[in-house]
Amino acid sequence: MTKIKDETAYKAAMERIEELLPLVDENTPLDDKNSVELDLLTSLASEYEDEHYQIKQPTLVDTIKLRMYEMGLNQTKLSELLGVSPSRISDYLTGRSEPTLNVARKISKTLNIDANVVLGV
């Protein structure tokens, strides 16, 4: 097979993958025609998704907001945990300013956010 070139072909491939999934399990031989077809279609669909449905790295603001929601924190409580003013938290969340290295370290540890995300690496 060749590369999936458009959304219609992608949807058809995904439908066929859904049909094949119940027919193939960990006990299915690798040379079984359904297993081979499933492997081929998933590879082609994956390549199409990588090209057309790229998942971007979340921003620090998005990650902080998500973690605040998960932990049940408001801006005031977060400011207390990080030792900064509530207005500074507001500045971080609106993108008006970025945290200092010291505050970034506290954000990483307190909210359990990977340092690479906090530092934008």
mmCIF file of C-alpha atoms in Angstrom:
data_model
loop_
_atom_site.group_PDB
_atom_site.id
_atom_site.type_symbol
_atom_site.label_atom_id
_atom_site.label_comp_id
_atom_site.label_asym_id
_atom_site.label_seq_id
_atom_site.Cartn_x
_atom_site.Cartn_y
_atom_site.Cartn_z
ATOM 1 C CA MET A 1 0.000 0.000 0.000
ATOM 2 C CA THR A 2 0.968 3.581 -0.411
ATOM 3 C CA LYS A 3 0.661 6.577 1.816
ATOM 4 C CA ILE A 4 -2.797 7.748 2.959
ATOM 5 C CA LYS A 5 -3.354 10.934 1.007
ATOM 6 C CA ASP A 6 -6.630 12.439 2.244
ATOM 7 C CA GLU A 7 -9.178 12.428 5.049
ATOM 8 C CA THR A 8 -11.550 10.084 3.181
ATOM 9 C CA ALA A 9 -8.855 7.425 2.820
ATOM 10 C CA TYR A 10 -7.865 7.950 6.464
ATOM 11 C CA LYS A 11 -11.448 7.417 7.655
ATOM 12 C CA ALA A 12 -11.749 4.277 5.522
ATOM 13 C CA ALA A 13 -8.509 2.935 6.993
ATOM 14 C CA MET A 14 -9.731 3.677 10.521
ATOM 15 C CA GLU A 15 -13.015 1.871 9.853
ATOM 16 C CA ARG A 16 -11.126 -1.164 8.583
ATOM 17 C CA ILE A 17 -8.838 -1.064 11.626
ATOM 18 C CA GLU A 18 -11.942 -1.131 13.850
ATOM 19 C CA GLU A 19 -13.188 -4.185 11.935
ATOM 20 C CA LEU A 20 -9.838 -5.967 12.308
ATOM 21 C CA LEU A 21 -9.257 -5.273 15.999
ATOM 22 C CA PRO A 22 -11.686 -7.949 17.267
ATOM 23 C CA LEU A 23 -10.139 -10.487 14.889
ATOM 24 C CA VAL A 24 -6.552 -10.051 16.094
ATOM 25 C CA ASP A 25 -5.187 -10.592 19.595
ATOM 26 C CA GLU A 26 -1.862 -11.461 21.195
ATOM 27 C CA ASN A 27 -2.295 -15.119 20.190
ATOM 28 C CA THR A 28 -2.791 -14.359 16.493
ATOM 29 C CA PRO A 29 0.215 -15.426 14.415
ATOM 30 C CA LEU A 30 2.181 -12.547 12.923
ATOM 31 C CA ASP A 31 1.790 -14.004 9.438
ATOM 32 C CA ASP A 32 -2.028 -14.165 9.696
ATOM 33 C CA LYS A 33 -3.603 -12.079 6.917
ATOM 34 C CA ASN A 34 -5.686 -10.035 9.393
ATOM 35 C CA SER A 35 -2.666 -9.376 11.563
ATOM 36 C CA VAL A 36 -0.579 -8.281 8.581
ATOM 37 C CA GLU A 37 -3.356 -6.018 7.294
ATOM 38 C CA LEU A 38 -3.901 -4.504 10.745
ATOM 39 C CA ASP A 39 -0.187 -3.835 11.166
ATOM 40 C CA LEU A 40 0.042 -2.187 7.749
ATOM 41 C CA LEU A 41 -3.069 -0.045 8.202
ATOM 42 C CA THR A 42 -2.080 1.125 11.679
ATOM 43 C CA SER A 43 1.342 2.153 10.375
ATOM 44 C CA LEU A 44 -0.214 4.100 7.499
ATOM 45 C CA ALA A 45 -2.812 5.711 9.783
ATOM 46 C CA SER A 46 -0.116 6.635 12.287
ATOM 47 C CA GLU A 47 1.961 8.342 9.592
ATOM 48 C CA TYR A 48 -1.109 10.292 8.424
ATOM 49 C CA GLU A 49 -1.912 11.332 12.015
ATOM 50 C CA ASP A 50 1.665 12.457 12.641
ATOM 51 C CA GLU A 51 1.430 14.699 9.600
ATOM 52 C CA HIS A 52 -2.136 16.005 9.952
ATOM 53 C CA TYR A 53 -3.004 15.761 13.663
ATOM 54 C CA GLN A 54 0.114 16.930 15.414
ATOM 55 C CA ILE A 55 -0.157 17.212 19.180
ATOM 56 C CA LYS A 56 1.640 20.268 20.428
ATOM 57 C CA GLN A 57 3.440 20.539 23.741
ATOM 58 C CA PRO A 58 1.136 22.209 26.270
ATOM 59 C CA THR A 59 2.109 25.695 27.363
ATOM 60 C CA LEU A 60 3.173 26.401 30.913
ATOM 61 C CA VAL A 61 -0.013 28.417 31.441
ATOM 62 C CA ASP A 62 -2.197 25.519 30.269
ATOM 63 C CA THR A 63 -0.293 23.085 32.459
ATOM 64 C CA ILE A 64 -0.517 25.288 35.553
ATOM 65 C CA LYS A 65 -4.259 25.808 35.037
ATOM 66 C CA LEU A 66 -4.803 22.076 34.620
ATOM 67 C CA ARG A 67 -2.796 21.269 37.731
ATOM 68 C CA MET A 68 -4.630 23.963 39.710
ATOM 69 C CA TYR A 69 -7.927 22.394 38.672
ATOM 70 C CA GLU A 70 -6.738 18.881 39.550
ATOM 71 C CA MET A 71 -5.492 20.020 42.955
ATOM 72 C CA GLY A 72 -8.487 22.244 43.689
ATOM 73 C CA LEU A 73 -6.353 25.381 43.960
ATOM 74 C CA ASN A 74 -7.359 28.948 43.277
ATOM 75 C CA GLN A 75 -4.899 31.739 42.497
ATOM 76 C CA THR A 76 -4.751 32.867 46.128
ATOM 77 C CA LYS A 77 -3.926 29.400 47.437
ATOM 78 C CA LEU A 78 -1.336 28.873 44.699
ATOM 79 C CA SER A 79 0.267 32.201 45.539
ATOM 80 C CA GLU A 80 0.593 31.072 49.170
ATOM 81 C CA LEU A 81 2.161 27.762 48.145
ATOM 82 C CA LEU A 82 4.658 29.484 45.857
ATOM 83 C CA GLY A 83 5.372 32.456 48.114
ATOM 84 C CA VAL A 84 4.399 35.090 45.546
ATOM 85 C CA SER A 85 1.554 37.599 45.384
ATOM 86 C CA PRO A 86 -1.816 36.693 43.850
ATOM 87 C CA SER A 87 -1.278 39.420 41.256
ATOM 88 C CA ARG A 88 1.995 37.746 40.238
ATOM 89 C CA ILE A 89 0.103 34.461 39.742
ATOM 90 C CA SER A 90 -2.366 36.378 37.585
ATOM 91 C CA ASP A 91 0.555 37.748 35.556
ATOM 92 C CA TYR A 92 1.860 34.206 35.000
ATOM 93 C CA LEU A 93 -1.556 32.852 34.004
ATOM 94 C CA THR A 94 -2.258 35.641 31.529
ATOM 95 C CA GLY A 95 1.232 35.522 30.029
ATOM 96 C CA ARG A 96 2.120 39.064 31.095
ATOM 97 C CA SER A 97 5.242 37.772 32.813
ATOM 98 C CA GLU A 98 7.229 34.600 33.265
ATOM 99 C CA PRO A 99 8.305 33.121 36.578
ATOM 100 C CA THR A 100 11.831 33.636 37.839
ATOM 101 C CA LEU A 101 14.060 30.581 38.025
ATOM 102 C CA ASN A 102 13.389 30.288 41.757
ATOM 103 C CA VAL A 103 9.607 30.443 41.265
ATOM 104 C CA ALA A 104 9.838 28.072 38.293
ATOM 105 C CA ARG A 105 11.583 25.561 40.556
ATOM 106 C CA LYS A 106 8.782 25.945 43.132
ATOM 107 C CA ILE A 107 6.131 25.524 40.429
ATOM 108 C CA SER A 108 7.816 22.348 39.233
ATOM 109 C CA LYS A 109 8.065 20.840 42.711
ATOM 110 C CA THR A 110 4.786 22.099 44.192
ATOM 111 C CA LEU A 111 2.579 21.319 41.201
ATOM 112 C CA ASN A 112 4.601 18.290 40.074
ATOM 113 C CA ILE A 113 5.152 19.706 36.585
ATOM 114 C CA ASP A 114 8.132 18.486 34.594
ATOM 115 C CA ALA A 115 10.952 21.037 34.705
ATOM 116 C CA ASN A 116 11.231 20.963 30.908
ATOM 117 C CA VAL A 117 7.651 22.219 30.618
ATOM 118 C CA VAL A 118 8.223 24.902 33.235
ATOM 119 C CA LEU A 119 11.397 26.065 31.505
ATOM 120 C CA GLY A 120 9.910 25.782 28.017
ATOM 121 C CA VAL A 121 12.541 23.305 26.854
#
